[in-house]
CSV table of C-alpha atoms and ligand atoms in Angstrom, one decimal:
chain,number,residue,atom,x,y,z
A,1014,UNK,CA,10.7,46.4,-40.5
A,1015,UNK,CA,10.9,44.1,-37.5
A,1016,UNK,CA,9.6,40.6,-37.9
A,1017,UNK,CA,10.5,39.6,-34.3
A,1018,UNK,CA,7.6,38.0,-32.6
A,1019,UNK,CA,6.6,37.9,-28.9
A,1020,UNK,CA,7.5,41.4,-28.0
A,1021,UNK,CA,5.1,42.7,-30.7
A,1022,UNK,CA,2.4,40.6,-29.1
A,1023,UNK,CA,2.3,38.4,-32.3
A,1024,UNK,CA,2.9,34.7,-31.8
A,1025,UNK,CA,5.7,33.2,-33.8
A,1026,UNK,CA,4.9,31.4,-36.9
A,1027,UNK,CA,7.3,29.5,-39.1
A,1028,UNK,CA,9.7,30.8,-41.8
A,1029,UNK,CA,11.9,28.0,-42.9
A,1030,UNK,CA,14.8,28.8,-45.2
A,1031,UNK,CA,16.5,25.6,-46.5
A,1032,UNK,CA,19.6,27.4,-47.9
A,1033,UNK,CA,20.3,29.1,-44.6
A,1034,UNK,CA,19.9,25.8,-42.8
A,1035,UNK,CA,22.5,24.2,-45.1
A,1036,UNK,CA,24.9,27.0,-44.4
A,1037,UNK,CA,24.5,27.2,-40.6
A,1038,UNK,CA,24.3,23.4,-40.0
A,1039,UNK,CA,27.4,23.0,-37.8
A,1040,UNK,CA,27.6,21.3,-34.4
A,1041,UNK,CA,26.7,23.2,-31.2
A,1042,UNK,CA,25.2,22.8,-27.7
A,1043,UNK,CA,21.4,22.6,-27.2
A,1044,UNK,CA,21.8,25.1,-24.3
A,1045,UNK,CA,19.6,23.3,-21.8
A,1046,UNK,CA,22.1,25.0,-19.5
A,1047,UNK,CA,24.8,27.6,-19.7
A,1048,UNK,CA,27.6,26.7,-19.1
A,1049,UNK,CA,26.9,23.2,-20.4
A,1050,UNK,CA,27.6,20.1,-18.4
A,1051,UNK,CA,31.0,19.8,-20.1
A,1052,UNK,CA,32.2,22.5,-17.8
A,1053,UNK,CA,31.2,20.8,-14.6
A,1054,UNK,CA,34.1,19.6,-12.4
A,1055,UNK,CA,34.6,17.4,-9.3
A,1056,UNK,CA,35.7,20.6,-7.4
A,1057,UNK,CA,32.0,21.1,-6.7
A,1058,UNK,CA,31.0,18.8,-3.8
A,1059,UNK,CA,28.3,18.2,-1.2
A,1060,UNK,CA,29.7,21.0,1.0
A,1061,UNK,CA,29.4,23.6,-1.7
A,1062,UNK,CA,25.9,22.3,-2.5
A,1063,UNK,CA,24.9,22.9,1.1
A,1064,UNK,CA,26.3,26.4,0.9
A,1065,UNK,CA,24.3,27.4,-2.2
A,1066,UNK,CA,21.1,25.9,-0.7
A,1067,UNK,CA,21.6,27.9,2.5
A,1068,UNK,CA,22.2,31.0,0.5
A,1069,UNK,CA,19.0,30.3,-1.5
A,1070,UNK,CA,17.0,29.9,1.7
A,1071,UNK,CA,18.3,33.3,3.0
A,1072,UNK,CA,17.0,35.3,0.0
A,1073,UNK,CA,14.5,37.9,1.0
A,1074,UNK,CA,11.9,36.2,-1.1
A,1075,UNK,CA,13.2,32.7,-1.8
A,1076,UNK,CA,12.4,31.2,-5.2
A,1077,UNK,CA,9.9,28.4,-5.4
A,1078,UNK,CA,11.1,24.9,-6.0
A,1079,UNK,CA,11.1,22.5,-8.9
A,1080,UNK,CA,11.9,18.8,-8.5
A,1081,UNK,CA,13.2,16.5,-11.2
A,1082,UNK,CA,13.2,12.8,-10.3
A,1083,UNK,CA,15.2,10.4,-12.5
A,1084,UNK,CA,14.0,6.8,-12.8
A,1085,UNK,CA,16.8,5.1,-14.8
A,1086,UNK,CA,15.2,1.7,-15.7
A,1087,UNK,CA,14.0,0.6,-19.1
A,1088,UNK,CA,12.9,-2.9,-20.0
A,1089,UNK,CA,14.1,-2.7,-23.6
A,1090,UNK,CA,16.9,-0.7,-25.3
A,1091,UNK,CA,16.1,1.8,-28.0
A,1092,UNK,CA,19.0,1.9,-30.4
A,1093,UNK,CA,19.0,5.8,-30.7
A,1094,UNK,CA,19.2,6.2,-26.9
A,1095,UNK,CA,21.6,8.8,-25.4
A,1096,UNK,CA,20.0,8.8,-21.9
A,1097,UNK,CA,21.4,7.6,-18.6
A,1098,UNK,CA,19.5,4.3,-18.2
A,1099,UNK,CA,19.7,0.7,-17.0
A,1100,UNK,CA,18.2,-1.9,-19.2
A,1101,UNK,CA,16.6,-4.6,-17.0
A,1102,UNK,CA,13.4,-6.7,-16.8
A,1103,UNK,CA,14.0,-7.3,-13.1
A,1104,UNK,CA,11.5,-5.2,-11.3
A,1105,UNK,CA,13.2,-5.8,-8.0
A,1106,UNK,CA,16.0,-3.4,-9.0
A,1107,UNK,CA,13.5,-0.6,-8.7
A,1108,UNK,CA,12.7,-1.5,-5.1
A,1109,UNK,CA,16.4,-1.0,-3.9
A,1110,UNK,CA,16.6,2.2,-6.0
A,1111,UNK,CA,13.4,3.7,-4.6
A,1112,UNK,CA,14.7,3.2,-1.1
A,1113,UNK,CA,17.7,5.4,-1.8
A,1114,UNK,CA,15.7,7.9,-3.8
A,1115,UNK,CA,13.3,8.3,-0.8
A,1116,UNK,CA,16.4,8.9,1.3
A,1117,UNK,CA,17.8,11.5,-1.0
A,1118,UNK,CA,14.4,13.3,-1.1
A,1119,UNK,CA,14.3,13.3,2.7
A,1120,UNK,CA,17.8,14.8,2.9
A,1121,UNK,CA,16.8,17.7,0.6
A,1122,UNK,CA,13.5,18.1,2.4
A,1123,UNK,CA,15.4,18.8,5.6
A,1124,UNK,CA,17.7,21.3,4.1
A,1125,UNK,CA,15.3,23.5,2.1
A,1126,UNK,CA,13.1,25.9,4.2
A,1127,UNK,CA,9.6,24.5,4.8
A,1128,UNK,CA,7.9,27.5,3.4
A,1129,UNK,CA,9.3,27.1,-0.1
A,1130,UNK,CA,6.6,25.8,-2.3
A,1131,UNK,CA,7.2,23.0,-4.8
A,1132,UNK,CA,5.5,24.3,-8.0
A,1133,UNK,CA,6.9,22.0,-10.5
A,1134,UNK,CA,7.6,18.2,-10.5
A,1135,UNK,CA,8.8,16.0,-13.3
A,1136,UNK,CA,9.5,12.3,-13.3
A,1137,UNK,CA,11.8,11.4,-16.2
A,1138,UNK,CA,14.1,8.7,-17.2
A,1139,UNK,CA,14.8,6.0,-18.3
A,1140,UNK,CA,11.2,5.0,-18.0
A,1141,UNK,CA,9.3,6.3,-15.0
A,1142,UNK,CA,6.4,3.9,-15.9
A,1143,UNK,CA,8.8,1.0,-15.3
A,1144,UNK,CA,7.6,1.5,-11.8
A,1145,UNK,CA,4.3,0.1,-10.6
A,1146,UNK,CA,1.6,2.7,-10.0
A,1147,UNK,CA,1.7,1.9,-6.2
A,1148,UNK,CA,5.4,2.7,-6.2
A,1149,UNK,CA,4.8,6.0,-8.0
A,1150,UNK,CA,2.0,6.7,-5.6
A,1151,UNK,CA,4.3,6.1,-2.6
A,1152,UNK,CA,7.0,8.2,-4.2
A,1153,UNK,CA,4.6,11.1,-4.8
A,1154,UNK,CA,3.4,10.9,-1.2
A,1155,UNK,CA,7.0,10.9,0.1
A,1156,UNK,CA,7.7,14.0,-1.9
A,1157,UNK,CA,4.6,15.6,-0.3
A,1158,UNK,CA,5.8,14.6,3.1
A,1159,UNK,CA,9.1,16.4,2.5
A,1160,UNK,CA,8.1,19.4,0.5
A,1161,UNK,CA,5.2,21.8,0.5
A,1162,UNK,CA,3.4,20.9,-2.7
A,1163,UNK,CA,1.6,23.6,-4.6
A,1164,UNK,CA,-2.2,23.2,-4.3
A,1165,UNK,CA,-2.7,25.4,-7.4
A,1166,UNK,CA,-4.9,23.5,-9.9
A,1167,UNK,CA,-2.5,24.7,-12.6
A,1168,UNK,CA,0.6,23.2,-10.9
A,1169,UNK,CA,3.0,21.6,-13.3
A,1170,UNK,CA,3.4,18.0,-12.1
A,1171,UNK,CA,4.4,15.8,-15.0
A,1172,UNK,CA,5.6,12.3,-15.8
A,1173,UNK,CA,7.1,10.7,-18.9
A,1174,UNK,CA,5.1,7.8,-20.2
A,1175,UNK,CA,6.3,5.0,-22.3
A,1176,UNK,CA,3.1,4.0,-24.2
A,1177,UNK,CA,4.5,0.4,-24.4
A,1178,UNK,CA,4.4,0.1,-20.6
A,1179,UNK,CA,1.0,1.7,-19.7
A,1180,UNK,CA,-2.7,1.3,-20.4
A,1181,UNK,CA,-5.7,3.4,-19.8
A,1182,UNK,CA,-6.0,2.3,-16.2
A,1183,UNK,CA,-2.4,3.5,-15.5
A,1184,UNK,CA,-3.3,7.0,-16.8
A,1185,UNK,CA,-6.4,7.0,-14.5
A,1186,UNK,CA,-4.1,6.2,-11.5
A,1187,UNK,CA,-1.5,8.8,-12.5
A,1188,UNK,CA,-4.2,11.5,-12.7
A,1189,UNK,CA,-5.6,10.3,-9.4
A,1190,UNK,CA,-2.1,10.5,-7.8
A,1191,UNK,CA,-1.9,14.2,-8.8
A,1192,UNK,CA,0.0,14.5,-12.1
A,1193,UNK,CA,-1.3,17.3,-14.3
A,1194,UNK,CA,0.7,16.6,-17.5
A,1195,UNK,CA,2.2,13.7,-19.3
A,1196,UNK,CA,4.9,13.4,-21.9
A,1197,UNK,CA,5.2,10.4,-24.2
A,1198,UNK,CA,7.8,9.2,-26.6
A,1199,UNK,CA,6.5,8.3,-30.1
A,1200,UNK,CA,9.5,9.1,-32.4
A,1201,UNK,CA,7.8,7.8,-35.6
A,1202,UNK,CA,4.8,5.5,-36.2
A,1203,UNK,CA,6.3,4.0,-39.5
A,1204,UNK,CA,6.7,0.3,-38.7
A,1205,UNK,CA,10.1,-0.1,-40.6
A,1206,UNK,CA,11.5,2.9,-38.7
A,1207,UNK,CA,10.3,1.5,-35.4
A,1208,UNK,CA,11.9,-1.9,-36.2
A,1209,UNK,CA,15.2,-0.2,-37.2
A,1210,UNK,CA,15.4,1.7,-33.8
A,1211,UNK,CA,14.2,-1.3,-31.8
A,1212,UNK,CA,11.2,0.4,-30.5
A,1213,UNK,CA,7.9,-1.0,-31.7
A,1214,UNK,CA,4.7,0.5,-30.5
A,1215,UNK,CA,1.2,0.5,-31.9
A,1216,UNK,CA,0.0,3.8,-33.2
A,1217,UNK,CA,-3.7,2.9,-32.3
A,1218,UNK,CA,-2.8,2.3,-28.7
A,1219,UNK,CA,-0.7,5.4,-28.4
A,1220,UNK,CA,-3.4,7.6,-30.0
A,1221,UNK,CA,-6.0,6.1,-27.6
A,1222,UNK,CA,-3.8,7.0,-24.7
A,1223,UNK,CA,-3.5,10.6,-25.8
A,1224,UNK,CA,-7.3,10.8,-26.3
A,1225,UNK,CA,-7.9,9.3,-22.9
A,1226,UNK,CA,-5.4,11.7,-21.2
A,1227,UNK,CA,-7.4,14.6,-22.6
A,1228,UNK,CA,-10.7,13.0,-21.5
A,1229,UNK,CA,-9.6,12.6,-17.9
A,1230,UNK,CA,-8.3,16.1,-17.5
A,1231,UNK,CA,-4.6,16.1,-18.0
A,1232,UNK,CA,-3.8,19.7,-18.8
A,1233,UNK,CA,-1.5,18.8,-21.5
A,1234,UNK,CA,0.1,15.8,-23.3
A,1235,UNK,CA,3.5,16.3,-24.9
A,1236,UNK,CA,4.6,14.0,-27.7
A,1237,UNK,CA,8.3,13.5,-28.5
A,1238,UNK,CA,9.2,12.9,-32.1
A,1239,UNK,CA,12.7,12.4,-33.6
A,1240,UNK,CA,13.7,13.2,-37.1
A,1241,UNK,CA,16.9,11.8,-38.7
A,1242,UNK,CA,16.3,8.2,-37.7
A,1243,UNK,CA,17.1,5.2,-40.0
A,1244,UNK,CA,14.7,4.6,-42.9
A,1245,UNK,CA,12.7,7.8,-42.2
A,1246,UNK,CA,11.2,9.7,-45.1
A,1247,UNK,CA,9.4,13.0,-45.3
A,1248,UNK,CA,6.3,11.2,-46.5
A,1249,UNK,CA,6.4,8.7,-43.6
A,1250,UNK,CA,7.0,11.4,-41.0
A,1251,UNK,CA,4.2,13.4,-42.5
A,1252,UNK,CA,1.9,10.5,-42.1
A,1253,UNK,CA,2.9,10.1,-38.4
A,1254,UNK,CA,2.1,13.8,-37.9
A,1255,UNK,CA,-1.3,13.5,-39.6
A,1256,UNK,CA,-2.2,10.6,-37.2
A,1257,UNK,CA,-1.2,12.7,-34.2
A,1258,UNK,CA,-2.9,15.8,-35.4
A,1259,UNK,CA,-6.2,13.9,-35.4
A,1260,UNK,CA,-6.0,13.8,-31.6
A,1261,UNK,CA,-4.2,17.2,-31.2
A,1262,UNK,CA,-1.7,16.7,-28.4
A,1263,UNK,CA,-1.1,20.1,-26.7
A,1264,UNK,CA,2.6,20.0,-27.2
A,1265,UNK,CA,5.0,18.4,-29.7
A,1266,UNK,CA,8.8,18.3,-29.6
A,1267,UNK,CA,10.6,17.4,-32.8
A,1268,UNK,CA,14.2,16.6,-31.9
A,1269,UNK,CA,17.0,16.0,-34.3
A,1270,UNK,CA,18.6,12.6,-33.9
A,1271,UNK,CA,22.3,13.1,-33.0
A,1272,UNK,CA,24.2,10.1,-34.2
A,1273,UNK,CA,27.2,10.0,-32.0
A,1274,UNK,CA,28.1,6.3,-31.7
A,1275,UNK,CA,31.5,7.0,-30.2
A,1276,UNK,CA,29.8,8.6,-27.2
A,1277,UNK,CA,26.6,6.5,-27.0
A,1278,UNK,CA,27.1,2.8,-27.3
A,1279,UNK,CA,23.5,1.8,-28.2
A,1280,UNK,CA,23.8,3.9,-31.3
A,1281,UNK,CA,26.4,1.5,-32.7
A,1282,UNK,CA,23.4,-0.8,-33.4
A,1283,UNK,CA,22.0,1.7,-35.8
A,1284,UNK,CA,22.7,0.8,-39.5
A,1285,UNK,CA,24.4,4.0,-40.7
A,1286,UNK,CA,23.6,3.3,-44.4
A,1287,UNK,CA,19.9,3.5,-43.4
A,1288,UNK,CA,20.2,7.0,-42.0
A,1289,UNK,CA,18.5,9.7,-44.1
A,1290,UNK,CA,20.8,12.2,-45.9
A,1291,UNK,CA,20.8,15.9,-45.1
A,1292,UNK,CA,18.4,16.8,-47.9
A,1293,UNK,CA,15.9,14.2,-46.7
A,1294,UNK,CA,16.2,15.4,-43.1
A,1295,UNK,CA,15.6,18.9,-44.2
A,1296,UNK,CA,12.5,17.8,-46.2
A,1297,UNK,CA,11.2,16.0,-43.0
A,1298,UNK,CA,11.8,19.1,-40.9
A,1299,UNK,CA,10.4,21.5,-43.5
A,1300,UNK,CA,7.3,19.4,-44.0
A,1301,UNK,CA,6.7,18.9,-40.3
A,1302,UNK,CA,7.0,22.7,-39.6
A,1303,UNK,CA,4.5,23.6,-42.3
A,1304,UNK,CA,2.1,20.8,-41.2
A,1305,UNK,CA,2.2,22.0,-37.6
A,1306,UNK,CA,1.9,25.7,-38.2
A,1307,UNK,CA,-1.0,25.1,-40.6
A,1308,UNK,CA,-2.6,23.0,-37.9
A,1309,UNK,CA,-2.4,26.0,-35.5
A,1310,UNK,CA,0.6,25.1,-33.4
A,1311,UNK,CA,2.9,27.9,-32.2
A,1312,UNK,CA,6.7,27.5,-32.6
A,1313,UNK,CA,7.7,28.1,-29.0
A,1314,UNK,CA,11.4,27.8,-29.7
A,1315,UNK,CA,14.0,25.5,-31.3
A,1316,UNK,CA,12.3,22.1,-31.3
A,1317,UNK,CA,9.1,22.8,-29.4
A,1318,UNK,CA,5.6,23.5,-30.7
A,1319,UNK,CA,2.4,24.0,-28.7
A,1320,UNK,CA,-1.3,24.8,-29.1
A,1321,UNK,CA,-2.0,28.5,-28.5
A,1322,UNK,CA,-3.9,27.9,-25.3
A,1323,UNK,CA,-1.2,25.7,-23.7
A,1324,UNK,CA,0.7,27.0,-20.7
A,1325,UNK,CA,4.0,26.8,-22.7
A,1326,UNK,CA,2.7,29.5,-25.0
A,1327,UNK,CA,1.4,31.6,-22.1
A,1328,UNK,CA,4.9,31.3,-20.6
A,1329,UNK,CA,6.4,32.5,-23.9
A,1330,UNK,CA,4.2,35.5,-23.8
A,1331,UNK,CA,4.6,36.5,-20.1
A,1332,UNK,CA,8.3,35.9,-19.9
A,1333,UNK,CA,8.2,32.8,-17.6
A,1334,UNK,CA,9.4,30.4,-20.2
A,1335,UNK,CA,12.7,28.7,-19.3
A,1336,UNK,CA,15.1,26.3,-21.0
A,1337,UNK,CA,16.2,23.5,-18.7
A,1338,UNK,CA,17.4,19.9,-18.9
A,1339,UNK,CA,13.9,18.7,-20.2
A,1340,UNK,CA,13.9,21.3,-23.0
A,1341,UNK,CA,11.5,24.2,-22.7
A,1342,UNK,CA,9.4,24.5,-19.6
A,1343,UNK,CA,7.3,27.0,-17.6
A,1344,UNK,CA,8.3,28.3,-14.1
A,1345,UNK,CA,11.5,30.2,-14.8
A,1346,UNK,CA,13.0,31.6,-11.6
A,1347,UNK,CA,12.6,28.4,-9.5
A,1348,UNK,CA,15.4,26.4,-7.9
A,1349,UNK,CA,15.7,23.0,-9.5
A,1350,UNK,CA,16.5,20.0,-7.4
A,1351,UNK,CA,17.5,16.9,-9.3
A,1352,UNK,CA,17.3,13.6,-7.5
A,1353,UNK,CA,18.3,10.1,-8.7
A,1354,UNK,CA,21.2,8.8,-10.5
A,1355,UNK,CA,22.8,11.4,-12.9
A,1356,UNK,CA,20.2,14.1,-12.1
A,1357,UNK,CA,21.2,17.7,-12.4
A,1358,UNK,CA,20.3,20.5,-9.9
A,1359,UNK,CA,20.4,24.2,-10.6
A,1360,UNK,CA,20.2,26.1,-7.3
A,1361,UNK,CA,21.1,29.7,-7.1
A,1362,UNK,CA,24.2,30.3,-9.2
A,1363,UNK,CA,25.3,26.7,-9.3
A,1364,UNK,CA,24.8,23.5,-11.2
A,1365,UNK,CA,25.5,20.1,-9.6
A,1366,UNK,CA,25.1,16.6,-10.9
A,1367,UNK,CA,24.7,13.3,-9.2
A,1368,UNK,CA,26.9,10.4,-10.0
A,1369,UNK,CA,26.0,8.6,-13.2
A,1370,UNK,CA,26.7,5.1,-11.8
A,1371,UNK,CA,23.8,3.4,-10.1
A,1372,UNK,CA,26.0,1.4,-7.6
A,1373,UNK,CA,27.9,4.5,-6.6
A,1374,UNK,CA,24.7,6.5,-6.2
A,1375,UNK,CA,23.3,3.8,-3.9
A,1376,UNK,CA,26.5,3.4,-1.9
A,1377,UNK,CA,26.8,7.2,-1.3
A,1378,UNK,CA,23.3,7.3,0.2
A,1379,UNK,CA,23.9,4.1,2.2
A,1380,UNK,CA,26.9,5.9,3.7
A,1381,UNK,CA,24.8,8.9,4.5
A,1382,UNK,CA,26.4,11.1,1.9
A,1383,UNK,CA,24.8,13.3,-0.9
A,1384,UNK,CA,25.6,11.5,-4.2
A,1385,UNK,CA,27.1,14.6,-5.9
A,1386,UNK,CA,29.7,13.9,-8.5
A,1387,UNK,CA,30.4,17.2,-10.1
A,1388,UNK,CA,29.2,20.7,-10.6
A,1389,UNK,CA,30.0,24.3,-11.1
A,1390,UNK,CA,29.6,27.6,-9.2
A,1391,UNK,CA,29.0,30.2,-11.9
A,1392,UNK,CA,31.5,33.1,-12.3
A,1393,UNK,CA,30.2,36.6,-12.9
A,1394,UNK,CA,31.0,36.2,-16.6
A,1395,UNK,CA,29.0,32.9,-16.6
A,1396,UNK,CA,26.0,34.6,-15.0
A,1397,UNK,CA,26.0,37.5,-17.5
A,1398,UNK,CA,26.3,35.2,-20.5
A,1399,UNK,CA,23.7,32.8,-19.1
A,1400,UNK,CA,21.3,35.7,-18.8
A,1401,UNK,CA,21.8,36.6,-22.4
A,1402,UNK,CA,21.6,33.0,-23.7
A,1403,UNK,CA,18.5,32.2,-21.7
A,1404,UNK,CA,16.7,35.3,-23.0
A,1405,UNK,CA,17.6,34.5,-26.6
A,1406,UNK,CA,16.4,31.0,-26.2
A,1407,UNK,CA,13.2,31.9,-24.4
A,1408,UNK,CA,12.0,35.4,-25.4
A,1409,UNK,CA,13.9,35.9,-28.7
A,1410,UNK,CA,15.0,39.4,-27.7
A,1411,UNK,CA,17.7,40.6,-25.3
A,1412,UNK,CA,18.6,44.0,-24.2
A,1413,UNK,CA,22.3,43.7,-23.3
A,1414,UNK,CA,22.2,46.8,-21.1
A,1415,UNK,CA,19.5,45.3,-19.0
A,1416,UNK,CA,21.2,41.9,-18.9
A,1417,UNK,CA,24.3,43.5,-17.5
A,1418,UNK,CA,22.4,45.7,-15.0
A,1419,UNK,CA,23.9,45.6,-11.5
A,1420,UNK,CA,27.3,44.4,-12.8
A,1421,UNK,CA,29.0,47.7,-13.3
A,1422,UNK,CA,30.1,47.0,-16.9
A,1423,UNK,CA,29.2,48.6,-20.2
A,1424,UNK,CA,27.4,46.2,-22.6
A,1425,UNK,CA,28.9,47.7,-25.8
A,1426,UNK,CA,32.5,47.2,-24.6
A,1427,UNK,CA,31.9,44.0,-22.7
A,1428,UNK,CA,30.3,42.3,-25.7
A,1429,UNK,CA,32.2,44.2,-28.4
A,1430,UNK,CA,33.5,41.0,-30.0
A,1431,UNK,CA,30.1,39.3,-29.8
A,1432,UNK,CA,28.4,42.3,-31.4
A,1433,UNK,CA,30.9,42.3,-34.2
A,1434,UNK,CA,30.5,38.5,-34.7
A,1435,UNK,CA,26.7,38.9,-34.9
A,1436,UNK,CA,27.0,41.1,-38.0
A,1437,UNK,CA,27.0,38.2,-40.5
A,1438,UNK,CA,23.8,36.8,-38.8
A,1439,UNK,CA,22.3,40.2,-39.1
A,1440,UNK,CA,23.1,40.3,-42.8
A,1441,UNK,CA,21.3,36.9,-43.1
A,1442,UNK,CA,18.3,38.5,-41.3
A,1443,UNK,CA,18.5,36.0,-38.5
A,1444,UNK,CA,18.6,38.8,-36.0
A,1445,UNK,CA,18.1,42.6,-35.9
A,1446,UNK,CA,20.5,44.7,-34.0
A,1447,UNK,CA,18.6,47.7,-32.8
A,1448,UNK,CA,19.9,50.6,-30.7
A,1449,UNK,CA,21.0,50.6,-28.0
A,1450,UNK,CA,22.4,47.1,-27.8
A,1451,UNK,CA,19.1,45.2,-28.3
A,1452,UNK,CA,19.2,41.9,-30.2
A,1453,UNK,CA,16.0,40.7,-31.7
A,1454,UNK,CA,15.7,37.2,-33.2
A,1455,UNK,CA,13.6,37.2,-36.4
A,1456,UNK,CA,11.1,34.6,-37.2
A,1457,UNK,CA,13.6,33.2,-39.6
A,1458,UNK,CA,16.2,33.2,-36.9
A,1459,UNK,CA,14.2,31.0,-34.6
A,1460,UNK,CA,15.6,27.9,-36.3
A,1461,UNK,CA,19.1,29.2,-35.6
A,1462,UNK,CA,18.9,30.0,-31.9
A,1463,UNK,CA,21.8,27.7,-31.1
A,1464,UNK,CA,24.0,29.5,-33.7
A,1465,UNK,CA,23.0,32.9,-32.2
A,1466,UNK,CA,23.7,31.7,-28.6
A,1467,UNK,CA,27.0,30.2,-29.6
A,1468,UNK,CA,28.3,33.7,-30.3
A,1469,UNK,CA,28.0,34.4,-26.5
A,1470,UNK,CA,29.4,31.1,-25.3
A,1471,UNK,CA,32.9,31.9,-24.1
A,1472,UNK,CA,33.8,28.2,-23.7
A,1473,UNK,CA,33.3,27.6,-27.4
A,1474,UNK,CA,35.5,30.6,-28.2
A,1475,UNK,CA,38.2,28.8,-26.2
A,1476,UNK,CA,38.1,26.3,-29.1
A,1477,UNK,CA,36.6,23.4,-27.3
A,1478,UNK,CA,36.0,20.3,-29.4
A,1479,UNK,CA,32.6,20.8,-31.1
A,1480,UNK,CA,32.4,17.1,-31.8
A,1481,UNK,CA,31.0,16.7,-28.3
A,1482,UNK,CA,27.8,18.3,-29.7
A,1483,UNK,CA,25.1,17.4,-32.1
A,1484,UNK,CA,24.4,19.2,-35.4
A,1485,UNK,CA,22.4,22.4,-35.0
A,1486,UNK,CA,19.6,21.2,-37.4
B,215,SF4,S1,15.2,6.1,-25.4
B,215,SF4,FE1,14.1,6.2,-23.4
B,215,SF4,S2,12.9,4.3,-23.3
B,215,SF4,FE2,14.4,4.0,-24.9
B,215,SF4,S3,16.2,3.0,-23.8
B,215,SF4,FE3,16.5,5.2,-23.8
B,215,SF4,S4,15.7,6.0,-21.9
B,215,SF4,FE4,14.9,3.9,-22.3
């Protein structure tokens, strides 16, 4: 009997199998994109970007737009950080940066057709609230001057908040400016964990901010937590969750800490002997999942949980859920423009990424050039596999025949190797293979979406180095 979820109209609950987690816990991509950024090359340049934008404008019904704005500055370094950021307390650095950011936004505003509505906006970082609220206000207005902002009350305009840099008045201003959602980093409230990761923030102040955001009408507050940090225990993490559940944030993300000190320099400051072992990490995750599901949260996918009336759950149910560089999000089928240093765009069948170096980013714009550094135009094979992987990540079921529709190829033969490689996962009841060529992810399989998707990743089968990626669980 099928235990797949959304297609039967039933919302996914949790079904955590510790033995399976141990067996499947290899390294793999998080599939915020397919192909992943490792496949981007310098062959993709500003000229190609212009071509894909022109093509997207020429569609019979062009997709709406989504804008990601990267603010790289943070005033203090968190030791677990793997983001593109600049640590500084000099607020003047934001002034120069914003000048170039406005210029980049103007450039995109001129290229995209005026009638394409901006339905989604996200300010991420770094720390967007490193900016003063008047700077955020001017940035928002500038975006409105260059794009047709959705007037829908349910528009998805969000900003990442660092609770250490805002107060209740800041939230009032952000709501007034026009943001509808906020996302805040918490990681863990345990004081010894906070000290070990060099990120100390008061639980009382954070909880007061969440409560205030709800009171002044933000449609949702997302809280980011991380498990696998130094000195973490299942009991301590459970206490953090209990504190949060008292204010019931609409969304919770529980990310696995990927300790990759060779790639991310700040992580060399983490004391490795303080990292929890795999059994303790599993206890933390297991405990967290049962606490959240008992409290009425829906397991949207991989690391994301949301209350049943949140738009993320509606998107899961109506097929508009997407996986992008911020994790799970609503508004699939929009063209994503990424502005700011290191930001990634996904327009039509292409990905492109801005330079990751602040000085080069600023120089390019000063010279009147788009700050594109690398990207990728998807091949037909990329497009097919991307469709399959996205559907697995976002709807837990894929009909391979439908995914290949319009491509003049037969699913059973095109994916013959993949279908064979899925058999062991079927035996472990992570998926069900139903006829003809339909893959359903079971509730148990929701924790192994990365493993299931990896079967369809042709770049992994070319034996790329998996050390680039974090552990699956
Ligand atoms: S984790 Fe976030 S707040 Fe901390 S240094 Fe990195 S980008 Fe800045």
